[in-house]
Amino acid sequence: MPNSSKTTNKKALSIHSFVNGFSFCTKSKIDFFSSTNNQKNFIEIFNGYLDQEDKDWFESIKFVSFHNASTFVPDSLFDNSRSKNYLKLYTKERENEIVSYDNIEQVSQINVYTFPKSISNNLKKVNINLEISHYNTLLLNNILSLEFSNGIEYRLFIHLQSEALDVFLFQKKEFKFNNRFLISNEDEFLYYLFFIVEQFDMETEGLEIVLLGKIKRYESYYKALNQYHNHIKFIDGDNNQIKNLSTHPAPYLANNFS
């Protein structure tokens, strides 16, 4: 895997959309706006944000959906006309949402997901370069940009966000598994990790657990894991240069603009 090289555009705005609100992220700060009805309130929140900022300062917008879980489909099996069918096991079909997908060429996978139709329509009216993606695409691309030695059989990448755990399993350089689990405490966190280890019959000596971000709010989870596994590695940490980082529900991705 090649070396990681994060670049942030000083004129880039990244909007992260959650079920309970929106994070507007720039290189220097995060503004989180709570919302009980994201589809109805988005355009009001978005226009209000642009009014308080200099809208001409932005030359690109990256909209990242955290609304629903996504699913990865091998590109050799992917059929665009059946996109909705891939998601039936993971999320309920809603008329007010549209299906989209991202192509991760390096591992020959298609990431299929949904996000609100009205948000897409409103964003497309803005005369700014726009890219729409899913957070799992960002996570997988970040993982693929990392460089690791070949001596480890399995690597389990862990991403913590508010009340959820995302996992990506690699066997050597082969992408094997991804899933998202809802968690509320350290015991549930450990339960799902041990479940994955058991399902894939992994020996602890040949398993490296890689945590995406070393985030202060998740220190209790790191300590709990360290009691049972000592082959642990951290990728990046809190970015203290960003104001209001603590308000972001998924802080590892707060300053990801690529």
PDB file of N, CA, C and O in Angstrom, residues 170-247:
ATOM      1  N   PHE A 170      -8.706  -6.903   6.524  1.00  0.00           N
ATOM      2  CA  PHE A 170      -7.836  -7.265   5.413  1.00  0.00           C
ATOM      3  C   PHE A 170      -7.050  -8.522   5.781  1.00  0.00           C
ATOM      4  O   PHE A 170      -6.569  -8.649   6.915  1.00  0.00           O
ATOM      5  N   GLN A 171      -6.954  -9.440   4.836  1.00  0.00           N
ATOM      6  CA  GLN A 171      -6.034 -10.565   4.971  1.00  0.00           C
ATOM      7  C   GLN A 171      -4.863 -10.287   4.048  1.00  0.00           C
ATOM      8  O   GLN A 171      -4.999 -10.310   2.824  1.00  0.00           O
ATOM      9  N   LYS A 172      -3.725  -9.965   4.638  1.00  0.00           N
ATOM     10  CA  LYS A 172      -2.592  -9.411   3.889  1.00  0.00           C
ATOM     11  C   LYS A 172      -3.075  -8.156   3.168  1.00  0.00           C
ATOM     12  O   LYS A 172      -3.502  -7.213   3.814  1.00  0.00           O
ATOM     13  N   LYS A 173      -3.107  -8.136   1.853  1.00  0.00           N
ATOM     14  CA  LYS A 173      -3.572  -6.931   1.157  1.00  0.00           C
ATOM     15  C   LYS A 173      -4.953  -7.121   0.532  1.00  0.00           C
ATOM     16  O   LYS A 173      -5.418  -6.258  -0.229  1.00  0.00           O
ATOM     17  N   GLU A 174      -5.618  -8.202   0.875  1.00  0.00           N
ATOM     18  CA  GLU A 174      -6.936  -8.485   0.299  1.00  0.00           C
ATOM     19  C   GLU A 174      -8.047  -8.006   1.234  1.00  0.00           C
ATOM     20  O   GLU A 174      -8.085  -8.366   2.407  1.00  0.00           O
ATOM     21  N   PHE A 175      -8.930  -7.198   0.696  1.00  0.00           N
ATOM     22  CA  PHE A 175     -10.084  -6.696   1.444  1.00  0.00           C
ATOM     23  C   PHE A 175     -11.086  -7.827   1.623  1.00  0.00           C
ATOM     24  O   PHE A 175     -11.603  -8.370   0.654  1.00  0.00           O
ATOM     25  N   LYS A 176     -11.387  -8.181   2.897  1.00  0.00           N
ATOM     26  CA  LYS A 176     -12.218  -9.348   3.176  1.00  0.00           C
ATOM     27  C   LYS A 176     -13.616  -9.014   3.700  1.00  0.00           C
ATOM     28  O   LYS A 176     -14.571  -9.733   3.401  1.00  0.00           O
ATOM     29  N   PHE A 177     -13.745  -7.945   4.484  1.00  0.00           N
ATOM     30  CA  PHE A 177     -15.002  -7.783   5.223  1.00  0.00           C
ATOM     31  C   PHE A 177     -15.145  -6.343   5.703  1.00  0.00           C
ATOM     32  O   PHE A 177     -14.164  -5.693   6.061  1.00  0.00           O
ATOM     33  N   ASN A 178     -16.396  -5.876   5.705  1.00  0.00           N
ATOM     34  CA  ASN A 178     -16.738  -4.584   6.292  1.00  0.00           C
ATOM     35  C   ASN A 178     -18.102  -4.678   6.937  1.00  0.00           C
ATOM     36  O   ASN A 178     -18.995  -5.351   6.437  1.00  0.00           O
ATOM     37  N   ASN A 179     -18.259  -3.986   8.074  1.00  0.00           N
ATOM     38  CA  ASN A 179     -19.586  -3.934   8.692  1.00  0.00           C
ATOM     39  C   ASN A 179     -19.633  -2.769   9.665  1.00  0.00           C
ATOM     40  O   ASN A 179     -18.597  -2.210  10.045  1.00  0.00           O
ATOM     41  N   ARG A 180     -20.836  -2.409  10.019  1.00  0.00           N
ATOM     42  CA  ARG A 180     -21.088  -1.339  10.987  1.00  0.00           C
ATOM     43  C   ARG A 180     -21.958  -1.907  12.095  1.00  0.00           C
ATOM     44  O   ARG A 180     -22.961  -2.583  11.837  1.00  0.00           O
ATOM     45  N   PHE A 181     -21.571  -1.640  13.349  1.00  0.00           N
ATOM     46  CA  PHE A 181     -22.304  -2.136  14.505  1.00  0.00           C
ATOM     47  C   PHE A 181     -22.667  -0.963  15.407  1.00  0.00           C
ATOM     48  O   PHE A 181     -21.836  -0.083  15.656  1.00  0.00           O
ATOM     49  N   LEU A 182     -23.891  -0.959  15.894  1.00  0.00           N
ATOM     50  CA  LEU A 182     -24.307   0.053  16.856  1.00  0.00           C
ATOM     51  C   LEU A 182     -23.822  -0.352  18.238  1.00  0.00           C
ATOM     52  O   LEU A 182     -24.043  -1.491  18.676  1.00  0.00           O
ATOM     53  N   ILE A 183     -23.146   0.551  18.922  1.00  0.00           N
ATOM     54  CA  ILE A 183     -22.620   0.261  20.251  1.00  0.00           C
ATOM     55  C   ILE A 183     -22.909   1.442  21.173  1.00  0.00           C
ATOM     56  O   ILE A 183     -23.052   2.581  20.724  1.00  0.00           O
ATOM     57  N   SER A 184     -22.977   1.140  22.466  1.00  0.00           N
ATOM     58  CA  SER A 184     -23.210   2.207  23.436  1.00  0.00           C
ATOM     59  C   SER A 184     -22.211   2.172  24.587  1.00  0.00           C
ATOM     60  O   SER A 184     -22.221   3.071  25.433  1.00  0.00           O
ATOM     61  N   ASN A 185     -21.358   1.135  24.633  1.00  0.00           N
ATOM     62  CA  ASN A 185     -20.377   1.054  25.713  1.00  0.00           C
ATOM     63  C   ASN A 185     -19.223   0.141  25.304  1.00  0.00           C
ATOM     64  O   ASN A 185     -19.232  -0.465  24.222  1.00  0.00           O
ATOM     65  N   GLU A 186     -18.238   0.045  26.192  1.00  0.00           N
ATOM     66  CA  GLU A 186     -17.028  -0.727  25.906  1.00  0.00           C
ATOM     67  C   GLU A 186     -17.307  -2.220  25.778  1.00  0.00           C
ATOM     68  O   GLU A 186     -16.654  -2.909  24.984  1.00  0.00           O
ATOM     69  N   ASP A 187     -18.249  -2.746  26.550  1.00  0.00           N
ATOM     70  CA  ASP A 187     -18.561  -4.175  26.481  1.00  0.00           C
ATOM     71  C   ASP A 187     -19.107  -4.559  25.106  1.00  0.00           C
ATOM     72  O   ASP A 187     -18.734  -5.604  24.553  1.00  0.00           O
ATOM     73  N   GLU A 188     -19.990  -3.737  24.562  1.00  0.00           N
ATOM     74  CA  GLU A 188     -20.527  -4.019  23.223  1.00  0.00           C
ATOM     75  C   GLU A 188     -19.437  -3.889  22.161  1.00  0.00           C
ATOM     76  O   GLU A 188     -19.406  -4.661  21.202  1.00  0.00           O
ATOM     77  N   PHE A 189     -18.561  -2.922  22.338  1.00  0.00           N
ATOM     78  CA  PHE A 189     -17.422  -2.745  21.447  1.00  0.00           C
ATOM     79  C   PHE A 189     -16.574  -4.022  21.400  1.00  0.00           C
ATOM     80  O   PHE A 189     -16.263  -4.549  20.319  1.00  0.00           O
ATOM     81  N   LEU A 190     -16.213  -4.552  22.560  1.00  0.00           N
ATOM     82  CA  LEU A 190     -15.392  -5.767  22.620  1.00  0.00           C
ATOM     83  C   LEU A 190     -16.149  -6.980  22.090  1.00  0.00           C
ATOM     84  O   LEU A 190     -15.561  -7.852  21.435  1.00  0.00           O
ATOM     85  N   TYR A 191     -17.439  -7.049  22.370  1.00  0.00           N
ATOM     86  CA  TYR A 191     -18.233  -8.189  21.911  1.00  0.00           C
ATOM     87  C   TYR A 191     -18.152  -8.337  20.393  1.00  0.00           C
ATOM     88  O   TYR A 191     -17.917  -9.437  19.876  1.00  0.00           O
ATOM     89  N   TYR A 192     -18.357  -7.252  19.669  1.00  0.00           N
ATOM     90  CA  TYR A 192     -18.346  -7.330  18.206  1.00  0.00           C
ATOM     91  C   TYR A 192     -16.942  -7.631  17.666  1.00  0.00           C
ATOM     92  O   TYR A 192     -16.793  -8.357  16.676  1.00  0.00           O
ATOM     93  N   LEU A 193     -15.922  -7.083  18.305  1.00  0.00           N
ATOM     94  CA  LEU A 193     -14.567  -7.392  17.862  1.00  0.00           C
ATOM     95  C   LEU A 193     -14.248  -8.865  18.040  1.00  0.00           C
ATOM     96  O   LEU A 193     -13.697  -9.513  17.139  1.00  0.00           O
ATOM     97  N   PHE A 194     -14.590  -9.420  19.197  1.00  0.00           N
ATOM     98  CA  PHE A 194     -14.337 -10.840  19.430  1.00  0.00           C
ATOM     99  C   PHE A 194     -15.175 -11.712  18.500  1.00  0.00           C
ATOM    100  O   PHE A 194     -14.740 -12.785  18.065  1.00  0.00           O
ATOM    101  N   PHE A 195     -16.383 -11.252  18.191  1.00  0.00           N
ATOM    102  CA  PHE A 195     -17.245 -11.974  17.253  1.00  0.00           C
ATOM    103  C   PHE A 195     -16.578 -12.092  15.883  1.00  0.00           C
ATOM    104  O   PHE A 195     -16.577 -13.155  15.262  1.00  0.00           O
ATOM    105  N   ILE A 196     -15.994 -10.992  15.403  1.00  0.00           N
ATOM    106  CA  ILE A 196     -15.320 -11.005  14.101  1.00  0.00           C
ATOM    107  C   ILE A 196     -14.113 -11.926  14.128  1.00  0.00           C
ATOM    108  O   ILE A 196     -13.884 -12.713  13.207  1.00  0.00           O
ATOM    109  N   VAL A 197     -13.327 -11.837  15.194  1.00  0.00           N
ATOM    110  CA  VAL A 197     -12.143 -12.696  15.328  1.00  0.00           C
ATOM    111  C   VAL A 197     -12.548 -14.165  15.279  1.00  0.00           C
ATOM    112  O   VAL A 197     -11.902 -14.987  14.616  1.00  0.00           O
ATOM    113  N   GLU A 198     -13.642 -14.497  15.962  1.00  0.00           N
ATOM    114  CA  GLU A 198     -14.108 -15.889  15.977  1.00  0.00           C
ATOM    115  C   GLU A 198     -14.636 -16.319  14.617  1.00  0.00           C
ATOM    116  O   GLU A 198     -14.346 -17.428  14.143  1.00  0.00           O
ATOM    117  N   GLN A 199     -15.403 -15.464  13.962  1.00  0.00           N
ATOM    118  CA  GLN A 199     -16.002 -15.817  12.683  1.00  0.00           C
ATOM    119  C   GLN A 199     -14.954 -16.086  11.617  1.00  0.00           C
ATOM    120  O   GLN A 199     -15.134 -16.954  10.756  1.00  0.00           O
ATOM    121  N   PHE A 200     -13.852 -15.366  11.657  1.00  0.00           N
ATOM    122  CA  PHE A 200     -12.807 -15.542  10.656  1.00  0.00           C
ATOM    123  C   PHE A 200     -11.667 -16.431  11.167  1.00  0.00           C
ATOM    124  O   PHE A 200     -10.653 -16.573  10.486  1.00  0.00           O
ATOM    125  N   ASP A 201     -11.880 -17.009  12.345  1.00  0.00           N
ATOM    126  CA  ASP A 201     -10.928 -17.984  12.901  1.00  0.00           C
ATOM    127  C   ASP A 201      -9.505 -17.428  12.891  1.00  0.00           C
ATOM    128  O   ASP A 201      -8.556 -18.066  12.427  1.00  0.00           O
ATOM    129  N   MET A 202      -9.358 -16.208  13.394  1.00  0.00           N
ATOM    130  CA  MET A 202      -8.053 -15.557  13.403  1.00  0.00           C
ATOM    131  C   MET A 202      -7.298 -15.855  14.691  1.00  0.00           C
ATOM    132  O   MET A 202      -7.877 -15.832  15.782  1.00  0.00           O
ATOM    133  N   GLU A 203      -6.025 -16.148  14.562  1.00  0.00           N
ATOM    134  CA  GLU A 203      -5.146 -16.307  15.708  1.00  0.00           C
ATOM    135  C   GLU A 203      -4.666 -14.924  16.151  1.00  0.00           C
ATOM    136  O   GLU A 203      -4.292 -14.092  15.321  1.00  0.00           O
ATOM    137  N   THR A 204      -4.684 -14.672  17.448  1.00  0.00           N
ATOM    138  CA  THR A 204      -4.334 -13.343  17.936  1.00  0.00           C
ATOM    139  C   THR A 204      -2.898 -12.961  17.591  1.00  0.00           C
ATOM    140  O   THR A 204      -2.593 -11.784  17.396  1.00  0.00           O
ATOM    141  N   GLU A 205      -2.005 -13.966  17.494  1.00  0.00           N
ATOM    142  CA  GLU A 205      -0.611 -13.651  17.167  1.00  0.00           C
ATOM    143  C   GLU A 205      -0.477 -13.087  15.755  1.00  0.00           C
ATOM    144  O   GLU A 205       0.457 -12.332  15.460  1.00  0.00           O
ATOM    145  N   GLY A 206      -1.391 -13.471  14.882  1.00  0.00           N
ATOM    146  CA  GLY A 206      -1.318 -13.012  13.496  1.00  0.00           C
ATOM    147  C   GLY A 206      -2.274 -11.891  13.174  1.00  0.00           C
ATOM    148  O   GLY A 206      -2.537 -11.594  12.008  1.00  0.00           O
ATOM    149  N   LEU A 207      -2.797 -11.234  14.220  1.00  0.00           N
ATOM    150  CA  LEU A 207      -3.787 -10.173  14.029  1.00  0.00           C
ATOM    151  C   LEU A 207      -3.264  -8.849  14.575  1.00  0.00           C
ATOM    152  O   LEU A 207      -2.878  -8.754  15.745  1.00  0.00           O
ATOM    153  N   GLU A 208      -3.263  -7.841  13.737  1.00  0.00           N
ATOM    154  CA  GLU A 208      -2.967  -6.476  14.172  1.00  0.00           C
ATOM    155  C   GLU A 208      -4.247  -5.658  14.095  1.00  0.00           C
ATOM    156  O   GLU A 208      -4.922  -5.650  13.060  1.00  0.00           O
ATOM    157  N   ILE A 209      -4.580  -5.003  15.195  1.00  0.00           N
ATOM    158  CA  ILE A 209      -5.754  -4.135  15.225  1.00  0.00           C
ATOM    159  C   ILE A 209      -5.288  -2.695  15.039  1.00  0.00           C
ATOM    160  O   ILE A 209      -4.434  -2.200  15.781  1.00  0.00           O
ATOM    161  N   VAL A 210      -5.829  -2.044  14.023  1.00  0.00           N
ATOM    162  CA  VAL A 210      -5.415  -0.686  13.668  1.00  0.00           C
ATOM    163  C   VAL A 210      -6.582   0.261  13.931  1.00  0.00           C
ATOM    164  O   VAL A 210      -7.649   0.112  13.320  1.00  0.00           O
ATOM    165  N   LEU A 211      -6.378   1.204  14.824  1.00  0.00           N
ATOM    166  CA  LEU A 211      -7.420   2.170  15.176  1.00  0.00           C
ATOM    167  C   LEU A 211      -7.240   3.434  14.352  1.00  0.00           C
ATOM    168  O   LEU A 211      -6.160   4.034  14.332  1.00  0.00           O
ATOM    169  N   LEU A 212      -8.298   3.812  13.656  1.00  0.00           N
ATOM    170  CA  LEU A 212      -8.265   5.016  12.827  1.00  0.00           C
ATOM    171  C   LEU A 212      -8.524   6.229  13.714  1.00  0.00           C
ATOM    172  O   LEU A 212      -9.653   6.503  14.107  1.00  0.00           O
ATOM    173  N   GLY A 213      -7.461   6.927  14.025  1.00  0.00           N
ATOM    174  CA  GLY A 213      -7.541   8.061  14.925  1.00  0.00           C
ATOM    175  C   GLY A 213      -7.265   7.654  16.362  1.00  0.00           C
ATOM    176  O   GLY A 213      -7.611   6.550  16.779  1.00  0.00           O
ATOM    177  N   LYS A 214      -6.606   8.533  17.082  1.00  0.00           N
ATOM    178  CA  LYS A 214      -6.448   8.370  18.536  1.00  0.00           C
ATOM    179  C   LYS A 214      -7.182   9.537  19.160  1.00  0.00           C
ATOM    180  O   LYS A 214      -6.623  10.607  19.400  1.00  0.00           O
ATOM    181  N   ILE A 215      -8.459   9.308  19.401  1.00  0.00           N
ATOM    182  CA  ILE A 215      -9.381  10.383  19.781  1.00  0.00           C
ATOM    183  C   ILE A 215      -9.617  10.344  21.295  1.00  0.00           C
ATOM    184  O   ILE A 215      -9.934   9.290  21.854  1.00  0.00           O
ATOM    185  N   LYS A 216      -9.480  11.483  21.916  1.00  0.00           N
ATOM    186  CA  LYS A 216      -9.555  11.535  23.375  1.00  0.00           C
ATOM    187  C   LYS A 216     -10.857  10.968  23.920  1.00  0.00           C
ATOM    188  O   LYS A 216     -10.871  10.266  24.930  1.00  0.00           O
ATOM    189  N   ARG A 217     -11.956  11.236  23.251  1.00  0.00           N
ATOM    190  CA  ARG A 217     -13.254  10.796  23.787  1.00  0.00           C
ATOM    191  C   ARG A 217     -13.420   9.275  23.790  1.00  0.00           C
ATOM    192  O   ARG A 217     -14.311   8.741  24.442  1.00  0.00           O
ATOM    193  N   TYR A 218     -12.558   8.564  23.052  1.00  0.00           N
ATOM    194  CA  TYR A 218     -12.662   7.107  22.978  1.00  0.00           C
ATOM    195  C   TYR A 218     -11.570   6.386  23.762  1.00  0.00           C
ATOM    196  O   TYR A 218     -11.350   5.189  23.575  1.00  0.00           O
ATOM    197  N   GLU A 219     -10.901   7.088  24.677  1.00  0.00           N
ATOM    198  CA  GLU A 219      -9.796   6.488  25.430  1.00  0.00           C
ATOM    199  C   GLU A 219     -10.236   5.260  26.229  1.00  0.00           C
ATOM    200  O   GLU A 219      -9.486   4.301  26.372  1.00  0.00           O
ATOM    201  N   SER A 220     -11.450   5.279  26.762  1.00  0.00           N
ATOM    202  CA  SER A 220     -11.924   4.129  27.543  1.00  0.00           C
ATOM    203  C   SER A 220     -12.059   2.882  26.673  1.00  0.00           C
ATOM    204  O   SER A 220     -11.853   1.760  27.152  1.00  0.00           O
ATOM    205  N   TYR A 221     -12.372   3.055  25.380  1.00  0.00           N
ATOM    206  CA  TYR A 221     -12.464   1.927  24.461  1.00  0.00           C
ATOM    207  C   TYR A 221     -11.074   1.360  24.177  1.00  0.00           C
ATOM    208  O   TYR A 221     -10.888   0.141  24.095  1.00  0.00           O
ATOM    209  N   TYR A 222     -10.097   2.253  24.028  1.00  0.00           N
ATOM    210  CA  TYR A 222      -8.728   1.793  23.780  1.00  0.00           C
ATOM    211  C   TYR A 222      -8.205   1.001  24.975  1.00  0.00           C
ATOM    212  O   TYR A 222      -7.551  -0.043  24.809  1.00  0.00           O
ATOM    213  N   LYS A 223      -8.471   1.492  26.176  1.00  0.00           N
ATOM    214  CA  LYS A 223      -8.007   0.812  27.381  1.00  0.00           C
ATOM    215  C   LYS A 223      -8.665  -0.555  27.521  1.00  0.00           C
ATOM    216  O   LYS A 223      -8.016  -1.539  27.910  1.00  0.00           O
ATOM    217  N   ALA A 224      -9.949  -0.642  27.211  1.00  0.00           N
ATOM    218  CA  ALA A 224     -10.648  -1.926  27.283  1.00  0.00           C
ATOM    219  C   ALA A 224     -10.057  -2.932  26.308  1.00  0.00           C
ATOM    220  O   ALA A 224      -9.842  -4.105  26.641  1.00  0.00           O
ATOM    221  N   LEU A 225      -9.775  -2.480  25.084  1.00  0.00           N
ATOM    222  CA  LEU A 225      -9.190  -3.360  24.080  1.00  0.00           C
ATOM    223  C   LEU A 225      -7.794  -3.809  24.479  1.00  0.00           C
ATOM    224  O   LEU A 225      -7.415  -4.974  24.287  1.00  0.00           O
ATOM    225  N   ASN A 226      -7.011  -2.913  25.062  1.00  0.00           N
ATOM    226  CA  ASN A 226      -5.631  -3.214  25.437  1.00  0.00           C
ATOM    227  C   ASN A 226      -5.535  -4.300  26.504  1.00  0.00           C
ATOM    228  O   ASN A 226      -4.489  -4.948  26.649  1.00  0.00           O
ATOM    229  N   GLN A 227      -6.612  -4.542  27.226  1.00  0.00           N
ATOM    230  CA  GLN A 227      -6.614  -5.595  28.232  1.00  0.00           C
ATOM    231  C   GLN A 227      -6.614  -6.985  27.605  1.00  0.00           C
ATOM    232  O   GLN A 227      -6.203  -7.967  28.244  1.00  0.00           O
ATOM    233  N   TYR A 228      -7.070  -7.071  26.343  1.00  0.00           N
ATOM    234  CA  TYR A 228      -7.227  -8.373  25.704  1.00  0.00           C
ATOM    235  C   TYR A 228      -6.345  -8.560  24.471  1.00  0.00           C
ATOM    236  O   TYR A 228      -6.193  -9.680  23.977  1.00  0.00           O
ATOM    237  N   HIS A 229      -5.788  -7.476  23.960  1.00  0.00           N
ATOM    238  CA  HIS A 229      -4.978  -7.584  22.749  1.00  0.00           C
ATOM    239  C   HIS A 229      -3.892  -6.512  22.796  1.00  0.00           C
ATOM    240  O   HIS A 229      -4.186  -5.337  23.050  1.00  0.00           O
ATOM    241  N   ASN A 230      -2.634  -6.914  22.578  1.00  0.00           N
ATOM    242  CA  ASN A 230      -1.548  -5.939  22.683  1.00  0.00           C
ATOM    243  C   ASN A 230      -0.889  -5.601  21.354  1.00  0.00           C
ATOM    244  O   ASN A 230       0.052  -4.808  21.322  1.00  0.00           O
ATOM    245  N   HIS A 231      -1.383  -6.204  20.255  1.00  0.00           N
ATOM    246  CA  HIS A 231      -0.832  -5.872  18.936  1.00  0.00           C
ATOM    247  C   HIS A 231      -1.748  -4.827  18.311  1.00  0.00           C
ATOM    248  O   HIS A 231      -2.594  -5.116  17.463  1.00  0.00           O
ATOM    249  N   ILE A 232      -1.583  -3.568  18.788  1.00  0.00           N
ATOM    250  CA  ILE A 232      -2.484  -2.467  18.428  1.00  0.00           C
ATOM    251  C   ILE A 232      -1.665  -1.328  17.838  1.00  0.00           C
ATOM    252  O   ILE A 232      -0.562  -1.031  18.295  1.00  0.00           O
ATOM    253  N   LYS A 233      -2.229  -0.679  16.834  1.00  0.00           N
ATOM    254  CA  LYS A 233      -1.568   0.451  16.184  1.00  0.00           C
ATOM    255  C   LYS A 233      -2.585   1.572  15.983  1.00  0.00           C
ATOM    256  O   LYS A 233      -3.763   1.309  15.720  1.00  0.00           O
ATOM    257  N   PHE A 234      -2.127   2.822  16.090  1.00  0.00           N
ATOM    258  CA  PHE A 234      -2.986   3.979  15.860  1.00  0.00           C
ATOM    259  C   PHE A 234      -2.560   4.703  14.588  1.00  0.00           C
ATOM    260  O   PHE A 234      -1.367   4.838  14.313  1.00  0.00           O
ATOM    261  N   ILE A 235      -3.543   5.143  13.815  1.00  0.00           N
ATOM    262  CA  ILE A 235      -3.301   5.967  12.634  1.00  0.00           C
ATOM    263  C   ILE A 235      -3.865   7.350  12.898  1.00  0.00           C
ATOM    264  O   ILE A 235      -5.077   7.518  13.047  1.00  0.00           O
ATOM    265  N   ASP A 236      -2.997   8.345  12.989  1.00  0.00           N
ATOM    266  CA  ASP A 236      -3.395   9.736  13.248  1.00  0.00           C
ATOM    267  C   ASP A 236      -3.994   9.895  14.638  1.00  0.00           C
ATOM    268  O   ASP A 236      -4.254   8.924  15.349  1.00  0.00           O
ATOM    269  N   GLY A 237      -4.236  11.133  15.002  1.00  0.00           N
ATOM    270  CA  GLY A 237      -4.817  11.442  16.298  1.00  0.00           C
ATOM    271  C   GLY A 237      -5.716  12.644  16.204  1.00  0.00           C
ATOM    272  O   GLY A 237      -6.095  13.081  15.115  1.00  0.00           O
ATOM    273  N   ASP A 238      -6.082  13.200  17.356  1.00  0.00           N
ATOM    274  CA  ASP A 238      -6.878  14.427  17.357  1.00  0.00           C
ATOM    275  C   ASP A 238      -6.119  15.536  16.640  1.00  0.00           C
ATOM    276  O   ASP A 238      -4.907  15.685  16.812  1.00  0.00           O
ATOM    277  N   ASN A 239      -6.821  16.304  15.834  1.00  0.00           N
ATOM    278  CA  ASN A 239      -6.220  17.465  15.187  1.00  0.00           C
ATOM    279  C   ASN A 239      -6.557  18.701  16.006  1.00  0.00           C
ATOM    280  O   ASN A 239      -7.657  19.239  15.934  1.00  0.00           O
ATOM    281  N   ASN A 240      -5.594  19.135  16.812  1.00  0.00           N
ATOM    282  CA  ASN A 240      -5.850  20.250  17.725  1.00  0.00           C
ATOM    283  C   ASN A 240      -5.926  21.597  17.023  1.00  0.00           C
ATOM    284  O   ASN A 240      -6.219  22.613  17.649  1.00  0.00           O
ATOM    285  N   GLN A 241      -5.644  21.613  15.717  1.00  0.00           N
ATOM    286  CA  GLN A 241      -5.704  22.873  14.974  1.00  0.00           C
ATOM    287  C   GLN A 241      -7.134  23.211  14.550  1.00  0.00           C
ATOM    288  O   GLN A 241      -7.394  24.310  14.088  1.00  0.00           O
ATOM    289  N   ILE A 242      -8.042  22.245  14.691  1.00  0.00           N
ATOM    290  CA  ILE A 242      -9.423  22.460  14.257  1.00  0.00           C
ATOM    291  C   ILE A 242     -10.290  22.877  15.443  1.00  0.00           C
ATOM    292  O   ILE A 242     -10.351  22.170  16.452  1.00  0.00           O
ATOM    293  N   LYS A 243     -10.951  24.004  15.328  1.00  0.00           N
ATOM    294  CA  LYS A 243     -11.844  24.456  16.387  1.00  0.00           C
ATOM    295  C   LYS A 243     -13.110  23.596  16.402  1.00  0.00           C
ATOM    296  O   LYS A 243     -13.629  23.205  15.365  1.00  0.00           O
ATOM    297  N   ASN A 244     -13.580  23.298  17.605  1.00  0.00           N
ATOM    298  CA  ASN A 244     -14.843  22.574  17.799  1.00  0.00           C
ATOM    299  C   ASN A 244     -14.794  21.144  17.256  1.00  0.00           C
ATOM    300  O   ASN A 244     -15.822  20.602  16.845  1.00  0.00           O
ATOM    301  N   LEU A 245     -13.618  20.514  17.260  1.00  0.00           N
ATOM    302  CA  LEU A 245     -13.516  19.130  16.800  1.00  0.00           C
ATOM    303  C   LEU A 245     -14.417  18.205  17.617  1.00  0.00           C
ATOM    304  O   LEU A 245     -14.968  17.236  17.108  1.00  0.00           O
ATOM    305  N   SER A 246     -14.589  18.524  18.892  1.00  0.00           N
ATOM    306  CA  SER A 246     -15.357  17.658  19.783  1.00  0.00           C
ATOM    307  C   SER A 246     -16.832  17.595  19.413  1.00  0.00           C
ATOM    308  O   SER A 246     -17.548  16.700  19.866  1.00  0.00           O
ATOM    309  N   THR A 247     -17.310  18.517  18.581  1.00  0.00           N
ATOM    310  CA  THR A 247     -18.723  18.500  18.197  1.00  0.00           C
ATOM    311  C   THR A 247     -18.999  17.551  17.030  1.00  0.00           C
ATOM    312  O   THR A 247     -20.157  17.284  16.723  1.00  0.00           O
TER     313      THR A 247
END
